[in-house]
Short mmCIF file of C-alpha atoms and ligand atoms in Angstrom, two decimals:
data_model
loop_
_atom_site.label_atom_id
_atom_site.label_comp_id
_atom_site.label_asym_id
_atom_site.label_seq_id
_atom_site.Cartn_x
_atom_site.Cartn_y
_atom_site.Cartn_z
CA MET A 28 132.21 127.54 247.61
CA SER A 29 129.50 125.66 249.49
CA ASP A 30 126.68 126.91 251.65
CA LEU A 31 125.22 123.43 252.02
CA THR A 32 123.85 122.57 255.46
CA LEU A 33 123.93 119.31 257.40
CA ALA A 34 120.46 118.49 256.04
CA ASP A 35 121.61 119.19 252.46
CA TRP A 36 124.61 116.88 252.80
CA GLN A 37 122.48 114.17 254.39
CA GLN A 38 120.03 114.45 251.52
CA ARG A 39 122.85 114.16 248.99
CA ALA A 40 124.28 111.18 250.85
CA ALA A 41 120.91 109.43 250.67
CA GLU A 42 120.78 110.02 246.90
CA LEU A 43 124.38 108.92 246.18
CA SER A 44 124.97 106.06 243.82
CA ILE A 45 128.17 104.41 245.03
CA GLU A 46 130.47 102.35 242.80
CA GLY A 47 131.95 99.38 244.65
CA ARG A 48 133.43 97.34 241.81
CA ALA A 49 137.12 97.12 240.96
CA PHE A 50 138.41 99.03 237.93
CA ILE A 51 140.46 96.82 235.60
CA ASN A 52 141.39 97.43 231.96
CA GLY A 53 139.05 100.39 231.68
CA GLU A 54 135.94 98.71 233.10
CA TYR A 55 134.25 98.42 236.47
CA VAL A 56 134.19 94.69 237.26
CA ASN A 57 133.37 92.35 240.11
CA ALA A 58 136.15 90.43 241.83
CA LEU A 59 136.75 87.14 239.99
CA SER A 60 135.71 85.26 243.12
CA GLY A 61 132.48 87.29 243.26
CA LYS A 62 133.31 88.14 246.88
CA THR A 63 132.43 91.49 248.39
CA THR A 64 133.01 93.20 251.72
CA ALA A 65 130.80 95.74 253.43
CA ASP A 66 132.11 99.31 253.48
CA ILE A 67 131.08 100.97 256.73
CA ASN A 68 130.43 104.62 257.55
CA PRO A 69 132.45 105.32 260.73
CA ALA A 70 130.08 108.14 261.67
CA ASN A 71 127.19 105.76 262.39
CA GLY A 72 128.40 102.19 261.81
CA GLN A 73 126.02 101.72 258.88
CA LYS A 74 126.85 100.02 255.59
CA LEU A 75 127.60 102.35 252.68
CA ALA A 76 128.19 99.81 249.92
CA ASP A 77 129.37 96.32 249.02
CA ILE A 78 132.91 96.50 247.70
CA ALA A 79 134.62 94.00 245.40
CA CYS A 80 137.03 91.97 247.49
CA CYS A 81 139.90 91.38 245.07
CA GLY A 82 142.50 88.68 245.58
CA PRO A 83 145.69 87.41 243.94
CA GLU A 84 143.77 86.24 240.84
CA ASP A 85 142.48 89.78 240.23
CA ALA A 86 146.01 91.05 240.80
CA GLU A 87 147.25 88.77 237.99
CA LEU A 88 144.62 90.13 235.61
CA ALA A 89 145.37 93.73 236.53
CA ILE A 90 149.15 93.31 236.31
CA ALA A 91 148.88 91.66 232.88
CA GLY A 92 146.68 94.51 231.63
CA ALA A 93 148.94 97.18 233.12
CA ARG A 94 152.03 95.54 231.59
CA LYS A 95 150.34 95.29 228.19
CA ALA A 96 149.35 98.95 228.31
CA TYR A 97 152.88 99.91 229.36
CA GLN A 98 154.58 97.91 226.62
CA SER A 99 152.21 99.21 223.95
CA GLY A 100 153.49 102.72 224.59
CA VAL A 101 149.94 104.06 224.44
CA TRP A 102 150.76 106.09 227.57
CA SER A 103 154.43 105.47 228.37
CA LYS A 104 155.60 106.70 224.96
CA LEU A 105 153.16 109.56 224.63
CA PRO A 106 154.89 112.96 224.45
CA PRO A 107 154.82 114.54 227.93
CA ALA A 108 152.68 117.40 226.58
CA GLU A 109 150.01 114.85 225.58
CA ARG A 110 150.08 113.15 228.98
CA LYS A 111 149.75 116.60 230.49
CA LYS A 112 146.53 117.24 228.59
CA VAL A 113 144.92 114.06 229.92
CA ILE A 114 146.01 114.63 233.52
CA VAL A 115 144.89 118.25 233.52
CA ARG A 116 141.53 117.20 232.03
CA TRP A 117 141.27 114.61 234.81
CA ALA A 118 141.99 117.28 237.45
CA ASN A 119 139.29 119.46 235.88
CA LEU A 120 136.81 116.57 236.09
CA LEU A 121 137.66 116.09 239.76
CA GLU A 122 136.93 119.77 240.25
CA GLU A 123 133.54 119.41 238.54
CA HIS A 124 132.79 116.53 240.92
CA GLN A 125 134.45 118.05 243.96
CA GLN A 126 131.36 118.06 246.18
CA GLU A 127 130.59 114.46 245.33
CA LEU A 128 134.19 113.40 246.04
CA ALA A 129 134.21 115.32 249.32
CA LEU A 130 130.97 113.65 250.35
CA LEU A 131 132.24 110.15 249.46
CA GLU A 132 135.43 110.83 251.41
CA SER A 133 133.60 112.15 254.44
CA LEU A 134 131.20 109.20 254.51
CA ASP A 135 134.01 106.70 254.06
CA CYS A 136 136.52 108.16 256.56
CA GLY A 137 134.37 109.94 259.15
CA LYS A 138 136.22 113.17 258.33
CA PRO A 139 134.50 116.56 258.60
CA ILE A 140 132.90 117.57 255.31
CA SER A 141 134.52 121.02 255.49
CA ASP A 142 137.93 119.32 255.49
CA THR A 143 137.16 116.89 252.68
CA LEU A 144 135.76 119.75 250.62
CA TYR A 145 138.37 122.45 251.24
CA VAL A 146 141.45 120.36 252.05
CA ASP A 147 141.40 116.73 250.82
CA SER A 148 139.61 117.11 247.50
CA ALA A 149 141.17 120.52 246.82
CA SER A 150 144.61 119.08 247.49
CA ALA A 151 143.99 116.10 245.19
CA ILE A 152 142.86 118.38 242.34
CA ASN A 153 145.85 120.66 242.78
CA THR A 154 148.27 117.72 242.99
CA LEU A 155 147.06 116.12 239.76
CA ARG A 156 146.97 119.43 237.91
CA TRP A 157 150.44 120.43 239.12
CA ASN A 158 152.00 117.12 238.15
CA GLY A 159 150.32 117.19 234.75
CA GLU A 160 151.49 120.75 234.19
CA ALA A 161 155.02 119.99 235.39
CA VAL A 162 155.83 116.98 233.28
CA ASP A 163 156.44 118.79 230.01
CA LYS A 164 158.73 121.29 231.71
CA VAL A 165 161.32 118.89 233.05
CA TYR A 166 164.48 118.55 230.99
CA ASP A 167 166.98 115.73 230.91
CA GLU A 168 170.73 116.40 231.05
CA ILE A 169 173.85 116.32 228.92
CA ALA A 170 176.92 115.71 231.04
CA PRO A 171 179.85 118.15 230.84
CA THR A 172 182.14 115.63 229.13
CA GLY A 173 185.03 116.36 226.79
CA PRO A 174 184.72 116.70 223.03
CA GLY A 175 184.28 113.49 221.08
CA GLU A 176 181.86 111.99 223.53
CA LEU A 177 178.34 112.69 224.64
CA GLY A 178 176.95 111.67 228.02
CA LEU A 179 173.16 111.75 228.04
CA VAL A 180 171.41 111.50 231.40
CA THR A 181 167.77 110.63 230.78
CA ARG A 182 164.83 109.27 232.73
CA MET A 183 162.70 106.23 231.96
CA PRO A 184 159.47 105.31 233.74
CA LEU A 185 159.84 102.35 236.12
CA GLY A 186 157.16 100.40 234.22
CA VAL A 187 154.32 98.94 236.28
CA VAL A 188 154.00 100.47 239.73
CA VAL A 189 151.78 99.49 242.63
CA ALA A 190 150.50 102.20 244.96
CA ILE A 191 149.20 101.10 248.37
CA VAL A 192 147.55 103.82 250.42
CA PRO A 193 146.01 104.25 253.91
CA TRP A 194 142.60 105.33 255.13
CA ASN A 195 143.42 108.60 256.84
CA PHE A 196 143.89 110.82 253.75
CA PRO A 197 142.78 108.53 250.91
CA LEU A 198 142.16 111.16 248.23
CA ALA A 199 145.18 113.29 249.00
CA THR A 200 147.70 110.45 249.33
CA THR A 201 146.31 108.72 246.26
CA ALA A 202 146.82 111.91 244.25
CA TRP A 203 150.36 112.28 245.64
CA LYS A 204 151.10 108.81 244.23
CA LEU A 205 149.11 108.89 240.98
CA GLY A 206 150.12 112.42 239.91
CA PRO A 207 153.86 111.82 239.49
CA SER A 208 153.70 108.10 238.65
CA LEU A 209 151.24 108.59 235.79
CA ALA A 210 152.76 111.87 234.63
CA THR A 211 156.12 110.13 234.16
CA GLY A 212 154.50 107.42 232.00
CA ASN A 213 154.10 104.44 234.31
CA SER A 214 151.11 102.09 234.45
CA VAL A 215 149.76 102.02 237.99
CA ILE A 216 147.83 99.56 240.13
CA LEU A 217 146.23 101.29 243.08
CA LYS A 218 145.22 99.37 246.20
CA PRO A 219 143.17 101.59 248.49
CA ALA A 220 142.82 100.81 252.19
CA SER A 221 139.99 98.36 252.88
CA ASN A 222 138.26 100.95 255.02
CA THR A 223 138.22 103.64 252.35
CA PRO A 224 137.95 102.49 248.73
CA LEU A 225 135.23 104.89 247.53
CA THR A 226 137.08 107.92 246.17
CA ALA A 227 139.79 105.73 244.58
CA LEU A 228 137.13 103.87 242.61
CA ARG A 229 135.43 107.10 241.56
CA LEU A 230 138.74 108.61 240.43
CA ALA A 231 139.30 105.70 238.07
CA GLY A 232 136.05 106.36 236.16
CA LEU A 233 136.93 110.04 235.90
CA ALA A 234 140.41 109.13 234.59
CA LYS A 235 138.82 107.12 231.79
CA GLU A 236 136.50 110.01 231.00
CA ALA A 237 139.57 112.27 230.80
CA GLY A 238 141.13 109.97 228.21
CA LEU A 239 143.54 107.83 230.22
CA PRO A 240 144.03 104.67 228.13
CA ASP A 241 142.64 101.39 229.47
CA GLY A 242 145.01 99.40 231.65
CA VAL A 243 147.13 102.41 232.63
CA LEU A 244 145.29 102.81 235.93
CA GLN A 245 143.83 99.77 237.67
CA VAL A 246 142.10 100.08 241.05
CA LEU A 247 141.86 96.93 243.14
CA PRO A 248 140.07 97.09 246.48
CA GLY A 249 140.90 94.17 248.76
CA PRO A 250 142.73 93.11 251.89
CA GLY A 251 146.32 94.16 252.47
CA GLY A 252 147.24 90.76 253.86
CA SER A 253 146.41 88.76 250.69
CA LEU A 254 145.95 91.18 247.78
CA GLY A 255 148.55 93.71 248.97
CA GLU A 256 151.07 90.98 249.64
CA ALA A 257 150.46 89.34 246.22
CA LEU A 258 151.07 92.68 244.49
CA SER A 259 154.15 93.49 246.51
CA LEU A 260 155.71 90.04 246.00
CA HIS A 261 154.94 89.97 242.28
CA MET A 262 157.86 89.58 239.88
CA ASP A 263 156.23 91.73 237.20
CA ILE A 264 155.83 94.88 239.29
CA ASP A 265 158.75 97.28 238.93
CA GLY A 266 158.07 99.70 241.74
CA GLN A 267 155.92 100.11 244.81
CA THR A 268 154.93 103.29 246.55
CA PHE A 269 153.33 103.08 249.96
CA THR A 270 151.82 105.27 252.62
CA GLY A 271 150.88 103.54 255.83
CA SER A 272 152.25 102.11 259.04
CA THR A 273 155.90 101.38 259.74
CA PRO A 274 155.35 97.63 260.36
CA VAL A 275 153.66 97.17 256.97
CA GLY A 276 156.32 99.35 255.31
CA LYS A 277 158.97 96.98 256.66
CA MET A 278 157.05 94.03 255.21
CA LEU A 279 157.00 95.69 251.79
CA MET A 280 160.78 96.10 251.93
CA GLU A 281 161.02 92.40 252.72
CA TYR A 282 158.67 91.46 249.88
CA SER A 283 160.79 93.51 247.52
CA ALA A 284 163.95 91.72 248.68
CA LYS A 285 162.26 88.34 248.39
CA SER A 286 161.01 89.01 244.85
CA ASN A 287 162.62 91.25 242.25
CA LEU A 288 164.02 94.19 244.25
CA LYS A 289 161.21 96.36 242.99
CA ARG A 290 161.89 100.00 243.81
CA THR A 291 160.23 100.68 247.16
CA PHE A 292 159.28 104.09 248.49
CA LEU A 293 157.63 104.39 251.87
CA GLU A 294 155.81 107.15 253.76
CA LEU A 295 155.29 105.79 257.26
CA GLY A 296 154.31 106.65 260.81
CA GLY A 297 155.42 109.38 263.17
CA LYS A 298 155.53 110.64 266.74
CA SER A 299 156.31 114.21 265.90
CA PRO A 300 157.58 116.72 268.47
CA ASN A 301 156.09 120.18 268.66
CA ILE A 302 158.60 122.30 270.60
CA VAL A 303 157.46 125.43 272.42
CA PHE A 304 160.03 127.84 273.89
CA ALA A 305 159.02 130.34 276.57
CA ASP A 306 159.74 133.27 274.22
CA ALA A 307 157.12 132.18 271.64
CA ASP A 308 153.72 133.76 270.94
CA LEU A 309 152.09 131.38 273.42
CA ASP A 310 148.46 132.07 272.46
CA LYS A 311 149.09 131.30 268.81
CA ALA A 312 151.32 128.33 269.68
CA ALA A 313 148.63 126.86 271.97
CA LYS A 314 145.89 127.11 269.34
CA MET A 315 148.17 125.48 266.78
CA ALA A 316 149.34 122.81 269.24
CA ALA A 317 145.69 121.76 269.61
CA LEU A 318 145.19 121.75 265.85
CA ALA A 319 148.48 119.87 265.36
CA ILE A 320 147.17 116.90 267.30
CA PHE A 321 143.36 117.05 266.97
CA TYR A 322 143.13 117.81 263.24
CA ASN A 323 141.72 114.79 261.38
CA GLN A 324 140.84 113.15 264.74
CA GLY A 325 144.56 112.78 265.42
CA GLU A 326 144.72 110.28 262.55
CA THR A 327 147.51 112.21 260.86
CA CYS A 328 150.98 110.85 260.23
CA THR A 329 152.50 114.25 261.01
CA ALA A 330 150.34 114.90 264.11
CA GLY A 331 152.20 116.94 266.71
CA SER A 332 151.64 114.21 269.28
CA ARG A 333 154.58 115.06 271.58
CA LEU A 334 154.29 118.58 272.95
CA LEU A 335 157.72 119.60 274.24
CA VAL A 336 157.41 122.69 276.44
CA GLU A 337 160.10 124.75 278.22
CA GLU A 338 159.68 123.73 281.85
CA SER A 339 159.23 127.29 283.17
CA ILE A 340 155.91 127.67 281.29
CA ILE A 341 154.63 124.12 280.99
CA ASP A 342 151.63 124.35 283.35
CA GLU A 343 150.49 127.70 281.99
CA PHE A 344 150.96 126.53 278.40
CA VAL A 345 149.23 123.17 278.76
CA ALA A 346 146.24 124.99 280.32
CA LYS A 347 146.05 127.15 277.18
CA VAL A 348 146.17 124.07 274.92
CA ALA A 349 143.42 122.41 276.99
CA GLU A 350 141.31 125.54 276.52
CA ALA A 351 141.91 125.40 272.76
CA ALA A 352 141.02 121.68 272.76
CA LYS A 353 137.44 122.62 273.70
CA GLY A 354 137.07 123.90 270.14
CA HIS A 355 137.84 120.43 268.78
CA MET A 356 135.02 118.41 270.34
CA PRO A 357 133.75 115.79 267.85
CA GLY A 358 130.63 116.39 265.81
CA ASN A 359 128.65 114.86 262.96
CA PRO A 360 131.09 114.71 260.01
CA LEU A 361 128.43 115.99 257.60
CA ASP A 362 127.83 119.14 259.64
CA PRO A 363 129.85 121.94 257.96
CA ASN A 364 130.68 123.34 261.43
CA THR A 365 132.31 120.12 262.63
CA VAL A 366 136.08 120.27 263.07
CA MET A 367 136.65 116.76 264.43
CA GLY A 368 134.76 113.73 263.14
CA ALA A 369 134.67 110.01 263.93
CA LEU A 370 137.59 107.61 264.34
CA ILE A 371 137.83 105.22 261.41
CA ASP A 372 136.64 102.03 263.11
CA LYS A 373 136.29 100.03 266.29
CA LYS A 374 139.91 98.81 266.06
CA GLN A 375 141.24 102.37 266.02
CA PHE A 376 138.85 103.36 268.81
CA ASP A 377 140.15 100.43 270.91
CA THR A 378 143.74 101.49 270.16
CA VAL A 379 143.02 104.98 271.48
CA GLU A 380 141.42 103.57 274.64
CA TYR A 381 144.39 101.23 275.07
CA TYR A 382 146.90 104.09 274.94
CA VAL A 383 144.88 106.25 277.30
CA ASP A 384 145.06 103.33 279.71
CA VAL A 385 148.81 102.93 279.10
CA ALA A 386 149.44 106.62 279.85
CA THR A 387 147.38 106.45 283.03
CA LYS A 388 149.20 103.32 284.23
CA GLU A 389 152.57 104.95 283.47
CA GLY A 390 151.64 107.77 285.83
CA ALA A 391 150.79 110.52 283.33
CA GLU A 392 148.29 113.11 284.56
CA LEU A 393 145.08 113.47 282.54
CA VAL A 394 144.37 117.14 281.79
CA CYS A 395 141.25 116.72 279.64
CA GLY A 396 139.32 114.13 277.61
CA GLY A 397 140.28 110.50 278.11
CA LYS A 398 136.83 109.27 277.20
CA PRO A 399 134.52 108.58 274.24
CA ALA A 400 132.15 111.29 273.04
CA GLN A 401 128.51 110.59 272.21
CA VAL A 402 127.70 112.19 268.85
CA VAL A 403 125.83 109.82 266.54
CA GLU A 404 124.80 106.34 267.65
CA GLY A 405 126.98 103.60 266.21
CA GLY A 406 129.90 105.96 265.49
CA TYR A 407 133.37 106.00 267.05
CA TYR A 408 134.00 109.39 268.60
CA TYR A 409 136.63 110.31 271.16
CA GLU A 410 137.22 113.50 273.13
CA PRO A 411 140.40 115.54 272.58
CA THR A 412 142.74 114.16 275.24
CA ILE A 413 145.81 115.70 276.87
CA PHE A 414 148.25 114.23 279.38
CA LYS A 415 151.00 116.06 281.24
CA GLY A 416 153.72 114.80 283.58
CA VAL A 417 155.04 112.65 280.73
CA ARG A 418 158.67 111.67 280.20
CA ASN A 419 159.97 110.85 276.75
CA ASN A 420 160.94 107.29 277.65
CA MET A 421 157.35 106.33 278.47
CA GLN A 422 155.51 104.06 276.04
CA ILE A 423 152.91 106.80 275.48
CA ALA A 424 155.69 109.14 274.29
CA GLN A 425 157.36 106.63 272.00
CA GLU A 426 154.53 104.83 270.20
CA GLU A 427 152.17 106.26 267.60
CA VAL A 428 148.57 106.36 268.89
CA PHE A 429 147.04 107.71 265.68
CA GLY A 430 144.21 109.30 267.60
CA PRO A 431 143.40 112.53 269.50
CA VAL A 432 145.88 112.00 272.35
CA LEU A 433 148.55 114.59 273.18
CA VAL A 434 151.35 114.19 275.72
CA ALA A 435 153.19 117.19 277.21
CA ILE A 436 156.87 116.72 278.08
CA PRO A 437 159.03 119.39 279.79
CA PHE A 438 162.52 120.38 278.59
CA LYS A 439 165.24 122.51 280.20
CA ASP A 440 166.98 124.28 277.33
CA GLU A 441 167.64 124.19 273.61
CA ALA A 442 169.98 121.21 273.73
CA ASP A 443 167.58 119.26 275.90
CA ALA A 444 164.68 120.05 273.51
CA VAL A 445 166.66 118.78 270.51
CA ALA A 446 167.78 115.64 272.35
CA ILE A 447 164.21 114.78 273.39
CA ALA A 448 162.80 115.61 269.96
CA ASN A 449 165.29 113.32 268.22
CA ASP A 450 164.90 110.51 270.74
CA SER A 451 162.38 108.60 268.60
CA ILE A 452 162.46 105.85 266.01
CA TYR A 453 160.48 108.24 263.80
CA GLY A 454 161.53 111.37 261.92
CA LEU A 455 158.57 112.70 260.01
CA ALA A 456 157.90 116.26 261.20
CA CYS A 457 158.60 118.80 263.93
CA GLY A 458 157.16 122.15 265.02
CA ILE A 459 159.34 124.86 266.63
CA TRP A 460 157.81 127.89 268.36
CA THR A 461 160.14 130.74 269.26
CA ASN A 462 160.61 134.43 268.56
CA ASN A 463 164.39 134.02 268.56
CA LEU A 464 165.47 133.75 264.92
CA GLY A 465 168.88 132.30 265.71
CA ARG A 466 167.36 129.62 267.94
CA ALA A 467 164.78 128.74 265.27
CA HIS A 468 167.57 128.11 262.76
CA ARG A 469 169.82 126.27 265.22
CA VAL A 470 167.08 123.91 266.36
CA ALA A 471 165.67 123.37 262.85
CA ALA A 472 169.13 122.39 261.63
CA GLU A 473 169.54 119.76 264.38
CA ILE A 474 166.12 118.13 264.06
CA GLU A 475 165.99 114.72 262.39
CA ALA A 476 162.75 115.05 260.42
CA GLY A 477 161.61 115.43 256.83
CA SER A 478 159.49 118.52 257.56
CA VAL A 479 160.26 121.26 260.11
CA TRP A 480 157.75 124.01 260.78
CA VAL A 481 158.83 127.23 262.49
CA ASN A 482 156.01 129.20 264.10
CA ASN A 483 153.41 127.15 262.21
CA TYR A 484 152.31 123.54 261.93
CA PHE A 485 151.30 121.53 258.84
CA GLY A 486 152.81 124.13 256.50
CA GLY A 487 153.31 122.78 252.99
CA ASP A 488 152.49 122.92 249.36
CA ILE A 489 152.73 120.70 246.30
CA THR A 490 155.96 122.58 245.43
CA VAL A 491 157.72 121.24 248.55
CA PRO A 492 158.78 117.61 249.12
CA PHE A 493 157.20 115.55 251.88
CA GLY A 494 158.58 112.44 253.54
CA GLY A 495 160.37 110.99 256.49
CA PHE A 496 163.77 110.33 258.05
CA LYS A 497 164.53 107.17 260.04
CA GLN A 498 161.58 104.76 260.41
CA SER A 499 159.16 107.35 259.01
CA GLY A 500 160.15 106.24 255.53
CA ASN A 501 162.22 107.04 252.49
CA GLY A 502 161.54 108.67 249.15
CA ARG A 503 159.51 111.83 248.80
CA ASP A 504 155.96 112.65 247.77
CA LYS A 505 155.15 116.05 246.22
CA SER A 506 157.31 118.51 244.27
CA LEU A 507 159.54 117.58 241.33
CA HIS A 508 161.52 115.33 243.71
CA ALA A 509 158.60 112.87 243.57
CA PHE A 510 159.48 112.19 239.92
CA ASP A 511 162.68 110.54 241.20
CA ASP A 512 160.62 107.78 242.86
CA TYR A 513 158.92 106.77 239.60
CA THR A 514 161.79 106.95 237.11
CA GLU A 515 165.11 105.23 236.54
CA LEU A 516 168.12 107.36 235.63
CA LYS A 517 169.82 106.18 232.48
CA SER A 518 173.29 107.18 231.30
CA THR A 519 173.84 106.84 227.55
CA TRP A 520 177.42 107.30 226.42
CA ILE A 521 177.90 108.13 222.75
CA ASP A 522 181.21 108.21 220.95
CA ILE A 523 181.04 111.12 218.51
CA SER A 524 184.73 111.34 217.73
P1 NAP B 617 148.46 100.16 257.33
O1 NAP B 617 147.78 99.23 258.20
O2 NAP B 617 149.93 100.06 257.16
O3 NAP B 617 147.74 100.06 255.91
C1 NAP B 617 148.14 100.84 254.81
C2 NAP B 617 147.83 100.09 253.54
O4 NAP B 617 148.62 98.91 253.49
C3 NAP B 617 146.37 99.62 253.42
O5 NAP B 617 145.98 99.73 252.08
C4 NAP B 617 146.47 98.17 253.86
O6 NAP B 617 145.43 97.37 253.37
C5 NAP B 617 147.80 97.78 253.23
N1 NAP B 617 148.40 96.59 253.82
C6 NAP B 617 148.23 96.08 255.06
N2 NAP B 617 148.96 94.96 255.20
C7 NAP B 617 149.62 94.75 254.03
C8 NAP B 617 150.53 93.76 253.55
N3 NAP B 617 150.91 92.74 254.30
N4 NAP B 617 151.01 93.87 252.29
C9 NAP B 617 150.63 94.90 251.51
N5 NAP B 617 149.75 95.86 251.90
C10 NAP B 617 149.26 95.79 253.15
O7 NAP B 617 148.24 101.68 257.75
P2 NAP B 617 146.86 102.39 258.07
O8 NAP B 617 146.42 101.90 259.40
O9 NAP B 617 145.94 102.29 256.91
O10 NAP B 617 147.32 103.92 258.16
C11 NAP B 617 147.85 104.46 259.29
C12 NAP B 617 149.37 104.56 259.23
O11 NAP B 617 149.76 105.27 258.06
C13 NAP B 617 149.93 105.34 260.38
O12 NAP B 617 151.08 104.72 260.87
C14 NAP B 617 150.29 106.67 259.75
O13 NAP B 617 151.28 107.39 260.44
C15 NAP B 617 150.71 106.26 258.40
N6 NAP B 617 150.63 107.38 257.45
C16 NAP B 617 151.79 107.93 256.97
C17 NAP B 617 151.75 109.00 256.10
C18 NAP B 617 153.02 109.60 255.56
O14 NAP B 617 152.93 110.30 254.56
N7 NAP B 617 154.17 109.38 256.18
C19 NAP B 617 150.52 109.53 255.71
C20 NAP B 617 149.36 108.96 256.20
C21 NAP B 617 149.43 107.86 257.07
P3 NAP B 617 144.14 97.10 254.30
O15 NAP B 617 143.48 98.40 254.48
O16 NAP B 617 143.36 96.14 253.52
O17 NAP B 617 144.67 96.54 255.61
#
């Protein structure tokens, strides 16, 4: 699809015109305070754009507009087939602008351009299109009651929904939220992460071009602590959908309880086990174990950050993973050959250094990495890092690093592997590598996680739900199950005797 070189992408980046204003009631506008914040490119530390810094007063304006649009029925009461047309048109527009969106995303996040082009933007397009296409194929129910009565089970949109998303997969997670929430007729206020507002703002203009009525989608960039909190505490928001860290997810639950019990669906952190049995295809498992942690600079909620290896093969296997890690050295995100880019910012870089220090102090043995990489001046790059000699009760095995740091933990047998895997506050994902079919099923059935991958990692599709057990969240993104998060079930009982 693209044979653009590093120089071509750099040229395009230099020519980009970047929109930094909020999108409220169908227009790009400055924050009411006039305040802006600088949006930084993590690849080189340079400013990309000034971004509107919205606050509670902008939230009021956006909520009032979203409520008005919702009540008017201009979107919420449109036949599903009509909403479908708009959303599919929107997906088509994203596709027309796919290279531009991929470039914005890569500049904003430090992600490799090949990923933002072939994964993030492609996934967002597919998600919107699939949700648009699905919504006029979902039927309500008539309950199997006796004669003389009719029990209708129907769905209503929640109303006005706020979507708060993180910086690690901005386009993809935004589409996971906007696809089903808009398809089911809600008005939505999107708050992108402060680090990565660019594609969210661009999507809003394309939505208008596709015919989405004004007020149905508002995009407010601004700080989580003031703007996010004001949205989440607001009495006139009916639902909130969130992807981000577990501590902030807990705050949103609290805000909901303190305000109007707005429906709250959370996709949170993880410390996912990737379990390798001695009978697995070890070469394939090792390559995928490296990808499982180093993909997206390790800034992936489902990263396979705990490598559980049968003790008889642990040294041999970790050596293979370390060999595979050499293929994940960081490079310039705009180089199409780069597989690992820059960490998002100095704070995340410091977090990675902190955890490398923690692991070392806890007595873990460094196998490779453990230091910054020099790629582009001003950028935050870190080498793929592996520790062995780790026990599951160490801090490095329990806390999410959200960076390219893998810890290898030995296990004795199947039961031990399951016990270690489940010994975590998180329950987002798990990999299982074995050529024993019975074992694969037995272990998969015991694992406490929303996604289990047997002889693969990161498997998934828009047709399959995604979400967490335990402190990795509730609710589900993707698939028709996502519609449950954005609709209320209504029972209407009619006497027809
Ligand atoms: P974060 O700090 O929780 O931020 C996520 C979003 O919440 C941002 O938009 C942030 O705004 C906002 N926010 C922060 N404080 C808030 C508050 N008090 N009230 C309302 N909103 C607030 O998470 P992150 O560092 O961006 O992302 C990394 C985390 O996300 C990791 O834990 C990762 O595992 C998780 N994640 C989970 C999934 C999943 O599907 N389960 C997917 C991707 C990432 P600001 O940017 O302005 O702070």
